[in-house]
C-alpha atoms as a PDB file:
ATOM      1  CA  MET A   1      93.732  43.885 108.902  1.00  0.00           C
ATOM      2  CA  GLY A   2      93.863  47.513 107.339  1.00  0.00           C
ATOM      3  CA  GLU A   3      96.828  49.615 107.243  1.00  0.00           C
ATOM      4  CA  THR A   4      97.540  52.003 110.132  1.00  0.00           C
ATOM      5  CA  PHE A   5      97.380  55.709 109.692  1.00  0.00           C
ATOM      6  CA  MET A   6     101.251  55.937 109.552  1.00  0.00           C
ATOM      7  CA  GLU A   7     101.130  53.240 106.782  1.00  0.00           C
ATOM      8  CA  GLN A   8      98.789  54.948 104.681  1.00  0.00           C
ATOM      9  CA  VAL A   9     100.844  58.477 105.074  1.00  0.00           C
ATOM     10  CA  ARG A  10     103.900  56.595 103.966  1.00  0.00           C
ATOM     11  CA  ASP A  11     101.993  54.921 101.011  1.00  0.00           C
ATOM     12  CA  PHE A  12     100.559  58.582 100.251  1.00  0.00           C
ATOM     13  CA  TYR A  13     103.999  60.046 100.158  1.00  0.00           C
ATOM     14  CA  TYR A  14     105.879  57.461  98.001  1.00  0.00           C
ATOM     15  CA  SER A  15     102.868  57.439  95.555  1.00  0.00           C
ATOM     16  CA  SER A  16     103.059  61.309  95.306  1.00  0.00           C
ATOM     17  CA  MET A  17     106.735  61.260  94.820  1.00  0.00           C
ATOM     18  CA  ALA A  18     106.212  58.803  92.093  1.00  0.00           C
ATOM     19  CA  ARG A  19     103.846  60.863  90.134  1.00  0.00           C
ATOM     20  CA  GLY A  20     106.155  63.617  90.102  1.00  0.00           C
ATOM     21  CA  ASP A  21     107.941  64.827  86.805  1.00  0.00           C
ATOM     22  CA  LYS A  22     110.872  62.469  85.932  1.00  0.00           C
ATOM     23  CA  ARG A  23     112.902  65.065  84.069  1.00  0.00           C
ATOM     24  CA  VAL A  24     113.140  67.335  87.390  1.00  0.00           C
ATOM     25  CA  GLU A  25     113.751  64.812  90.249  1.00  0.00           C
ATOM     26  CA  ASN A  26     117.599  65.117  90.078  1.00  0.00           C
ATOM     27  CA  TRP A  27     117.534  69.023  89.889  1.00  0.00           C
ATOM     28  CA  LEU A  28     118.555  70.962  92.905  1.00  0.00           C
ATOM     29  CA  LEU A  29     116.100  70.642  95.826  1.00  0.00           C
ATOM     30  CA  MET A  30     113.558  68.656  93.765  1.00  0.00           C
ATOM     31  CA  GLY A  31     114.148  64.986  94.370  1.00  0.00           C
ATOM     32  CA  ASN A  32     112.100  65.123  97.763  1.00  0.00           C
ATOM     33  CA  PRO A  33     110.411  68.049 100.012  1.00  0.00           C
ATOM     34  CA  ALA A  34     113.126  67.328 102.847  1.00  0.00           C
ATOM     35  CA  ILE A  35     115.532  70.311 102.290  1.00  0.00           C
ATOM     36  CA  ILE A  36     112.927  72.642 101.227  1.00  0.00           C
ATOM     37  CA  SER A  37     110.999  71.722 104.417  1.00  0.00           C
ATOM     38  CA  VAL A  38     113.911  72.567 106.339  1.00  0.00           C
ATOM     39  CA  ILE A  39     114.325  75.995 104.619  1.00  0.00           C
ATOM     40  CA  PHE A  40     110.456  76.707 105.207  1.00  0.00           C
ATOM     41  CA  MET A  41     110.949  75.978 108.981  1.00  0.00           C
ATOM     42  CA  SER A  42     114.144  77.659 109.174  1.00  0.00           C
ATOM     43  CA  TYR A  43     112.458  80.798 107.538  1.00  0.00           C
ATOM     44  CA  LEU A  44     109.576  80.636 110.139  1.00  0.00           C
ATOM     45  CA  VAL A  45     111.979  80.596 113.002  1.00  0.00           C
ATOM     46  CA  VAL A  46     113.896  83.562 111.741  1.00  0.00           C
ATOM     47  CA  VAL A  47     110.639  85.244 111.533  1.00  0.00           C
ATOM     48  CA  LEU A  48     109.669  84.458 115.030  1.00  0.00           C
ATOM     49  CA  ALA A  49     112.920  84.746 116.868  1.00  0.00           C
ATOM     50  CA  GLY A  50     114.510  87.359 114.682  1.00  0.00           C
ATOM     51  CA  PRO A  51     112.833  90.628 115.856  1.00  0.00           C
ATOM     52  CA  ALA A  52     113.472  89.216 119.671  1.00  0.00           C
ATOM     53  CA  LEU A  53     117.181  88.811 118.920  1.00  0.00           C
ATOM     54  CA  MET A  54     117.602  92.064 117.228  1.00  0.00           C
ATOM     55  CA  ARG A  55     115.544  94.226 119.781  1.00  0.00           C
ATOM     56  CA  ASP A  56     118.459  95.388 121.939  1.00  0.00           C
ATOM     57  CA  ARG A  57     120.820  95.607 118.977  1.00  0.00           C
ATOM     58  CA  GLN A  58     121.704  98.586 116.705  1.00  0.00           C
ATOM     59  CA  PRO A  59     120.402  98.106 113.010  1.00  0.00           C
ATOM     60  CA  VAL A  60     122.814  96.334 110.789  1.00  0.00           C
ATOM     61  CA  PRO A  61     123.865  98.897 107.754  1.00  0.00           C
ATOM     62  CA  LEU A  62     123.363  96.559 104.643  1.00  0.00           C
ATOM     63  CA  LYS A  63     123.493  99.177 102.001  1.00  0.00           C
ATOM     64  CA  TRP A  64     126.464  97.787 100.249  1.00  0.00           C
ATOM     65  CA  VAL A  65     124.682  94.372 100.269  1.00  0.00           C
ATOM     66  CA  LEU A  66     121.114  95.481  99.377  1.00  0.00           C
ATOM     67  CA  LEU A  67     122.131  97.281  96.215  1.00  0.00           C
ATOM     68  CA  PRO A  68     123.783  94.137  94.535  1.00  0.00           C
ATOM     69  CA  TYR A  69     121.200  91.941  95.791  1.00  0.00           C
ATOM     70  CA  ASN A  70     118.401  93.891  94.522  1.00  0.00           C
ATOM     71  CA  PHE A  71     120.438  94.718  91.342  1.00  0.00           C
ATOM     72  CA  PHE A  72     120.714  90.715  90.951  1.00  0.00           C
ATOM     73  CA  CYS A  73     116.917  90.250  91.454  1.00  0.00           C
ATOM     74  CA  VAL A  74     116.165  92.732  88.733  1.00  0.00           C
ATOM     75  CA  CYS A  75     118.496  90.752  86.300  1.00  0.00           C
ATOM     76  CA  LEU A  76     117.058  87.529  87.511  1.00  0.00           C
ATOM     77  CA  ALA A  77     113.517  88.537  86.904  1.00  0.00           C
ATOM     78  CA  ALA A  78     114.469  89.907  83.578  1.00  0.00           C
ATOM     79  CA  TYR A  79     115.889  86.642  82.553  1.00  0.00           C
ATOM     80  CA  MET A  80     112.886  84.829  83.980  1.00  0.00           C
ATOM     81  CA  PHE A  81     110.484  87.085  82.153  1.00  0.00           C
ATOM     82  CA  TYR A  82     112.357  86.693  78.775  1.00  0.00           C
ATOM     83  CA  GLU A  83     112.649  82.987  78.995  1.00  0.00           C
ATOM     84  CA  PHE A  84     108.785  82.549  79.872  1.00  0.00           C
ATOM     85  CA  LEU A  85     107.890  84.703  77.075  1.00  0.00           C
ATOM     86  CA  VAL A  86     110.336  83.606  74.122  1.00  0.00           C
ATOM     87  CA  THR A  87     109.692  79.828  75.166  1.00  0.00           C
ATOM     88  CA  SER A  88     105.836  80.035  75.200  1.00  0.00           C
ATOM     89  CA  LEU A  89     105.812  81.806  71.830  1.00  0.00           C
ATOM     90  CA  LEU A  90     108.260  79.549  70.076  1.00  0.00           C
ATOM     91  CA  SER A  91     106.450  76.439  71.596  1.00  0.00           C
ATOM     92  CA  ASN A  92     103.139  78.055  70.232  1.00  0.00           C
ATOM     93  CA  TYR A  93     101.511  78.290  73.907  1.00  0.00           C
ATOM     94  CA  SER A  94      97.826  78.963  74.037  1.00  0.00           C
ATOM     95  CA  TYR A  95      96.870  81.827  76.694  1.00  0.00           C
ATOM     96  CA  LEU A  96      93.833  80.394  77.295  1.00  0.00           C
ATOM     97  CA  CYS A  97      94.547  76.719  77.918  1.00  0.00           C
ATOM     98  CA  GLN A  98      97.822  75.077  77.810  1.00  0.00           C
ATOM     99  CA  PRO A  99      98.719  71.442  78.759  1.00  0.00           C
ATOM    100  CA  VAL A 100     102.071  70.678  80.112  1.00  0.00           C
ATOM    101  CA  ASP A 101     104.644  69.094  77.586  1.00  0.00           C
ATOM    102  CA  TYR A 102     106.334  66.486  79.669  1.00  0.00           C
ATOM    103  CA  SER A 103     108.756  65.532  76.842  1.00  0.00           C
ATOM    104  CA  ASN A 104     112.559  65.794  76.551  1.00  0.00           C
ATOM    105  CA  SER A 105     112.251  68.114  73.648  1.00  0.00           C
ATOM    106  CA  PRO A 106     114.820  71.403  73.870  1.00  0.00           C
ATOM    107  CA  LEU A 107     111.619  73.742  74.332  1.00  0.00           C
ATOM    108  CA  ALA A 108     109.912  71.564  76.827  1.00  0.00           C
ATOM    109  CA  LEU A 109     112.826  71.341  78.786  1.00  0.00           C
ATOM    110  CA  ARG A 110     113.855  74.907  78.418  1.00  0.00           C
ATOM    111  CA  MET A 111     110.214  75.896  80.039  1.00  0.00           C
ATOM    112  CA  ALA A 112     110.926  73.336  82.756  1.00  0.00           C
ATOM    113  CA  ASN A 113     114.242  75.009  83.458  1.00  0.00           C
ATOM    114  CA  VAL A 114     112.759  78.379  83.829  1.00  0.00           C
ATOM    115  CA  CYS A 115     109.981  77.250  86.025  1.00  0.00           C
ATOM    116  CA  TRP A 116     112.701  75.957  88.196  1.00  0.00           C
ATOM    117  CA  TRP A 117     114.691  79.206  88.114  1.00  0.00           C
ATOM    118  CA  PHE A 118     111.399  80.714  89.247  1.00  0.00           C
ATOM    119  CA  PHE A 119     110.699  78.648  92.092  1.00  0.00           C
ATOM    120  CA  PHE A 120     114.498  79.028  93.120  1.00  0.00           C
ATOM    121  CA  SER A 121     114.031  83.044  93.148  1.00  0.00           C
ATOM    122  CA  LYS A 122     111.362  82.633  95.534  1.00  0.00           C
ATOM    123  CA  VAL A 123     113.653  80.782  97.930  1.00  0.00           C
ATOM    124  CA  ILE A 124     116.311  83.682  97.203  1.00  0.00           C
ATOM    125  CA  GLU A 125     113.791  86.116  97.932  1.00  0.00           C
ATOM    126  CA  LEU A 126     113.432  84.747 101.406  1.00  0.00           C
ATOM    127  CA  LEU A 127     116.360  87.056 102.185  1.00  0.00           C
ATOM    128  CA  ASP A 128     113.983  90.095 101.933  1.00  0.00           C
ATOM    129  CA  THR A 129     112.744  89.188 105.493  1.00  0.00           C
ATOM    130  CA  VAL A 130     116.166  88.412 106.879  1.00  0.00           C
ATOM    131  CA  PHE A 131     117.160  92.132 105.744  1.00  0.00           C
ATOM    132  CA  PHE A 132     114.233  93.687 107.018  1.00  0.00           C
ATOM    133  CA  ILE A 133     114.871  92.053 110.405  1.00  0.00           C
ATOM    134  CA  MET A 134     118.763  92.803 110.407  1.00  0.00           C
ATOM    135  CA  ARG A 135     117.565  96.384 109.606  1.00  0.00           C
ATOM    136  CA  LYS A 136     115.159  96.395 112.508  1.00  0.00           C
ATOM    137  CA  LYS A 137     112.416  97.322 110.045  1.00  0.00           C
ATOM    138  CA  PHE A 138     109.977  94.837 111.715  1.00  0.00           C
ATOM    139  CA  ASP A 139     106.973  96.598 110.339  1.00  0.00           C
ATOM    140  CA  GLN A 140     107.647  95.310 106.929  1.00  0.00           C
ATOM    141  CA  VAL A 141     107.588  91.656 108.132  1.00  0.00           C
ATOM    142  CA  SER A 142     103.722  91.755 108.161  1.00  0.00           C
ATOM    143  CA  PHE A 143     101.332  88.860 107.864  1.00  0.00           C
ATOM    144  CA  LEU A 144     101.010  89.361 104.153  1.00  0.00           C
ATOM    145  CA  HIS A 145     104.719  89.648 103.703  1.00  0.00           C
ATOM    146  CA  VAL A 146     105.375  86.232 105.592  1.00  0.00           C
ATOM    147  CA  TYR A 147     102.261  84.538 104.032  1.00  0.00           C
ATOM    148  CA  HIS A 148     103.237  85.417 100.679  1.00  0.00           C
ATOM    149  CA  HIS A 149     106.985  84.409 100.973  1.00  0.00           C
ATOM    150  CA  CYS A 150     106.112  80.906 102.858  1.00  0.00           C
ATOM    151  CA  THR A 151     103.405  79.953 100.393  1.00  0.00           C
ATOM    152  CA  MET A 152     105.240  80.851  97.184  1.00  0.00           C
ATOM    153  CA  ILE A 153     108.108  78.423  97.974  1.00  0.00           C
ATOM    154  CA  ILE A 154     105.644  75.569  98.747  1.00  0.00           C
ATOM    155  CA  ASN A 155     103.378  76.373  95.812  1.00  0.00           C
ATOM    156  CA  TRP A 156     106.051  76.638  93.134  1.00  0.00           C
ATOM    157  CA  TRP A 157     108.206  73.455  94.645  1.00  0.00           C
ATOM    158  CA  LEU A 158     104.760  71.645  93.943  1.00  0.00           C
ATOM    159  CA  GLY A 159     104.551  73.466  90.760  1.00  0.00           C
ATOM    160  CA  VAL A 160     107.965  72.283  89.481  1.00  0.00           C
ATOM    161  CA  LYS A 161     107.484  68.762  90.758  1.00  0.00           C
ATOM    162  CA  TYR A 162     104.130  67.996  89.017  1.00  0.00           C
ATOM    163  CA  ILE A 163     103.340  70.812  86.228  1.00  0.00           C
ATOM    164  CA  ALA A 164     106.870  72.269  85.024  1.00  0.00           C
ATOM    165  CA  GLY A 165     105.367  74.131  82.052  1.00  0.00           C
ATOM    166  CA  GLY A 166     101.691  74.219  80.531  1.00  0.00           C
ATOM    167  CA  GLN A 167      99.792  77.129  81.783  1.00  0.00           C
ATOM    168  CA  ALA A 168     101.416  77.960  84.868  1.00  0.00           C
ATOM    169  CA  PHE A 169     104.057  79.677  82.814  1.00  0.00           C
ATOM    170  CA  PHE A 170     101.435  82.643  82.788  1.00  0.00           C
ATOM    171  CA  ILE A 171     102.038  83.043  86.493  1.00  0.00           C
ATOM    172  CA  GLY A 172     105.650  83.120  86.246  1.00  0.00           C
ATOM    173  CA  MET A 173     105.888  85.289  83.317  1.00  0.00           C
ATOM    174  CA  LEU A 174     103.517  87.981  84.571  1.00  0.00           C
ATOM    175  CA  ASN A 175     105.153  87.786  88.397  1.00  0.00           C
ATOM    176  CA  SER A 176     108.470  88.289  86.827  1.00  0.00           C
ATOM    177  CA  PHE A 177     107.747  91.292  84.961  1.00  0.00           C
ATOM    178  CA  VAL A 178     106.176  92.796  88.171  1.00  0.00           C
ATOM    179  CA  HIS A 179     109.489  91.940  90.127  1.00  0.00           C
ATOM    180  CA  ILE A 180     111.329  93.660  87.623  1.00  0.00           C
ATOM    181  CA  ILE A 181     109.460  96.822  88.516  1.00  0.00           C
ATOM    182  CA  MET A 182     109.474  95.992  92.278  1.00  0.00           C
ATOM    183  CA  TYR A 183     113.258  95.336  92.702  1.00  0.00           C
ATOM    184  CA  SER A 184     114.170  98.101  90.680  1.00  0.00           C
ATOM    185  CA  TYR A 185     112.257 100.347  93.124  1.00  0.00           C
ATOM    186  CA  TYR A 186     114.109  98.682  96.073  1.00  0.00           C
ATOM    187  CA  PHE A 187     117.318  99.268  94.010  1.00  0.00           C
ATOM    188  CA  LEU A 188     116.644 102.877  93.277  1.00  0.00           C
ATOM    189  CA  SER A 189     115.374 103.455  97.027  1.00  0.00           C
ATOM    190  CA  GLY A 190     118.487 101.900  98.388  1.00  0.00           C
ATOM    191  CA  VAL A 191     120.689 104.513  96.524  1.00  0.00           C
ATOM    192  CA  GLY A 192     120.029 107.184  98.986  1.00  0.00           C
ATOM    193  CA  PRO A 193     117.432 109.676 100.427  1.00  0.00           C
ATOM    194  CA  HIS A 194     118.023 112.010  97.206  1.00  0.00           C
ATOM    195  CA  MET A 195     116.207 109.391  95.113  1.00  0.00           C
ATOM    196  CA  GLN A 196     112.885 109.662  96.872  1.00  0.00           C
ATOM    197  CA  LYS A 197     111.870 112.552  94.652  1.00  0.00           C
ATOM    198  CA  TYR A 198     111.880 110.071  91.714  1.00  0.00           C
ATOM    199  CA  LEU A 199     109.801 107.154  93.580  1.00  0.00           C
ATOM    200  CA  TRP A 200     106.624 108.710  93.502  1.00  0.00           C
ATOM    201  CA  TRP A 201     105.253 105.657  91.660  1.00  0.00           C
ATOM    202  CA  LYS A 202     105.376 103.307  94.860  1.00  0.00           C
ATOM    203  CA  ARG A 203     101.663 103.070  95.052  1.00  0.00           C
ATOM    204  CA  TYR A 204     101.239 102.353  91.398  1.00  0.00           C
ATOM    205  CA  LEU A 205     103.466  99.353  92.095  1.00  0.00           C
ATOM    206  CA  THR A 206     101.062  98.112  94.718  1.00  0.00           C
ATOM    207  CA  ARG A 207      97.964  98.497  91.964  1.00  0.00           C
ATOM    208  CA  LEU A 208     100.325  96.596  89.652  1.00  0.00           C
ATOM    209  CA  GLN A 209     100.630  93.711  91.806  1.00  0.00           C
ATOM    210  CA  LEU A 210      96.823  93.835  92.389  1.00  0.00           C
ATOM    211  CA  ILE A 211      96.294  93.754  88.837  1.00  0.00           C
ATOM    212  CA  GLN A 212      98.377  90.518  88.375  1.00  0.00           C
ATOM    213  CA  PHE A 213      96.437  88.796  90.790  1.00  0.00           C
ATOM    214  CA  VAL A 214      92.997  89.866  89.223  1.00  0.00           C
ATOM    215  CA  ALA A 215      94.809  88.439  85.808  1.00  0.00           C
ATOM    216  CA  PHE A 216      95.511  85.069  87.730  1.00  0.00           C
ATOM    217  CA  VAL A 217      91.990  84.686  88.931  1.00  0.00           C
ATOM    218  CA  ILE A 218      90.501  85.406  85.409  1.00  0.00           C
ATOM    219  CA  HIS A 219      93.066  82.968  83.834  1.00  0.00           C
ATOM    220  CA  THR A 220      92.343  80.358  86.103  1.00  0.00           C
ATOM    221  CA  GLY A 221      88.717  81.011  86.521  1.00  0.00           C
ATOM    222  CA  TYR A 222      88.342  80.497  82.723  1.00  0.00           C
ATOM    223  CA  ASN A 223      89.968  77.143  82.927  1.00  0.00           C
ATOM    224  CA  LEU A 224      87.747  76.049  85.637  1.00  0.00           C
ATOM    225  CA  LEU A 225      84.985  76.703  83.295  1.00  0.00           C
ATOM    226  CA  ILE A 226      86.120  74.686  80.254  1.00  0.00           C
ATOM    227  CA  ASP A 227      87.621  71.365  79.514  1.00  0.00           C
ATOM    228  CA  CYS A 228      91.390  71.754  79.731  1.00  0.00           C
ATOM    229  CA  ASP A 229      93.965  69.118  79.850  1.00  0.00           C
ATOM    230  CA  PHE A 230      95.663  70.453  82.816  1.00  0.00           C
ATOM    231  CA  PRO A 231      95.485  69.236  86.417  1.00  0.00           C
ATOM    232  CA  GLN A 232      92.355  70.928  87.761  1.00  0.00           C
ATOM    233  CA  GLY A 233      93.657  70.604  91.463  1.00  0.00           C
ATOM    234  CA  PHE A 234      96.422  73.203  90.474  1.00  0.00           C
ATOM    235  CA  ASN A 235      93.858  75.516  88.734  1.00  0.00           C
ATOM    236  CA  VAL A 236      91.641  75.405  92.024  1.00  0.00           C
ATOM    237  CA  ALA A 237      94.546  76.031  94.014  1.00  0.00           C
ATOM    238  CA  VAL A 238      95.760  78.962  91.992  1.00  0.00           C
ATOM    239  CA  PHE A 239      92.425  80.639  91.963  1.00  0.00           C
ATOM    240  CA  LEU A 240      91.822  80.446  95.478  1.00  0.00           C
ATOM    241  CA  TYR A 241      95.318  81.806  96.281  1.00  0.00           C
ATOM    242  CA  SER A 242      95.040  84.648  94.016  1.00  0.00           C
ATOM    243  CA  ILE A 243      91.839  85.715  95.722  1.00  0.00           C
ATOM    244  CA  SER A 244      93.637  85.623  99.161  1.00  0.00           C
ATOM    245  CA  LEU A 245      96.213  87.819  97.718  1.00  0.00           C
ATOM    246  CA  ILE A 246      93.664  89.949  96.186  1.00  0.00           C
ATOM    247  CA  PHE A 247      92.242  90.612  99.777  1.00  0.00           C
ATOM    248  CA  LEU A 248      95.674  90.949 101.506  1.00  0.00           C
ATOM    249  CA  PHE A 249      96.993  93.248  99.140  1.00  0.00           C
ATOM    250  CA  GLY A 250      93.761  95.354  98.924  1.00  0.00           C
ATOM    251  CA  ASN A 251      93.599  95.590 102.436  1.00  0.00           C
ATOM    252  CA  PHE A 252      97.391  96.999 102.490  1.00  0.00           C
ATOM    253  CA  TYR A 253      96.618  99.191  99.651  1.00  0.00           C
ATOM    254  CA  TYR A 254      93.447 100.672 101.511  1.00  0.00           C
ATOM    255  CA  ARG A 255      95.451 101.125 104.713  1.00  0.00           C
ATOM    256  CA  ALA A 256      98.761 102.455 103.323  1.00  0.00           C
ATOM    257  CA  TYR A 257      97.009 105.052 100.732  1.00  0.00           C
ATOM    258  CA  LEU A 258      93.391 105.557 100.755  1.00  0.00           C
ATOM    259  CA  LEU A 259      93.115 105.526 104.612  1.00  0.00           C
ATOM    260  CA  LYS A 260      96.150 107.867 105.028  1.00  0.00           C
ATOM    261  CA  GLN A 261      94.562 110.318 102.490  1.00  0.00           C
ATOM    262  CA  ARG A 262      91.373 110.222 104.126  1.00  0.00           C
ATOM    263  CA  GLU A 263      93.081 111.065 107.505  1.00  0.00           C
ATOM    264  CA  GLN A 264      95.198 113.970 105.872  1.00  0.00           C
ATOM    265  CA  LYS A 265      92.039 115.597 104.267  1.00  0.00           C
ATOM    266  CA  LYS A 266      90.213 115.152 107.786  1.00  0.00           C
ATOM    267  CA  LYS A 267      93.426 117.331 109.521  1.00  0.00           C
ATOM    268  CA  LEU A 268      93.036 120.195 106.576  1.00  0.00           C
ATOM    269  CA  TYR A 269      89.355 120.600 107.397  1.00  0.00           C
END
């Protein structure tokens, strides 16, 4: 008599957990997907219920929370960028095809460690949404915003669980660099209205985000065409995910900047 569907699901779950990287299974949040699933579902509840709860309330003044928060995020991104860059160079990583080093060597563990910090940074960054809702900036909690935050914590939980290193470092390193600039912008904009004249480069930040996604598509696309000892399923996932972000961020850039420019020109004439 064959297994029931639930027995098949159970077997798949246990076999999937058994294939995880043994080095990280006792690290915070990495033993099983239970806690990160609770965090994920709690985030969705906040996104769905938060605006309704805040609708008849005054915005919460968070300046003195946001300034240290954004400064912390800048420092964390700078630390991760440094660790990804230095560890990859010391390990003689290839920027074209780099298998995962599952050993317990100091450099392999150092790379796994910064991969974990990158994942955990995505958990911390869920607070971005909470702060937007508390300040009643509901327009900031767009589909793009929620999609990006939701998918990153899941993608990188899986990344650390199964491929803590290898060519996944390229994604973490480049994204950390972008986040240094992004959270620096948030920090400066939170200082006060007098800083706005120095923040003319906001649109270029969106361009930089688009460039990184194009770089991910090129990087993983190349590895889809060659024989590289790196899980092909993850390459396919990153390739398709990056394309989705190019479309979403591209649409945001078009609506936020190009479309507004056209409308302003029409008003002039």
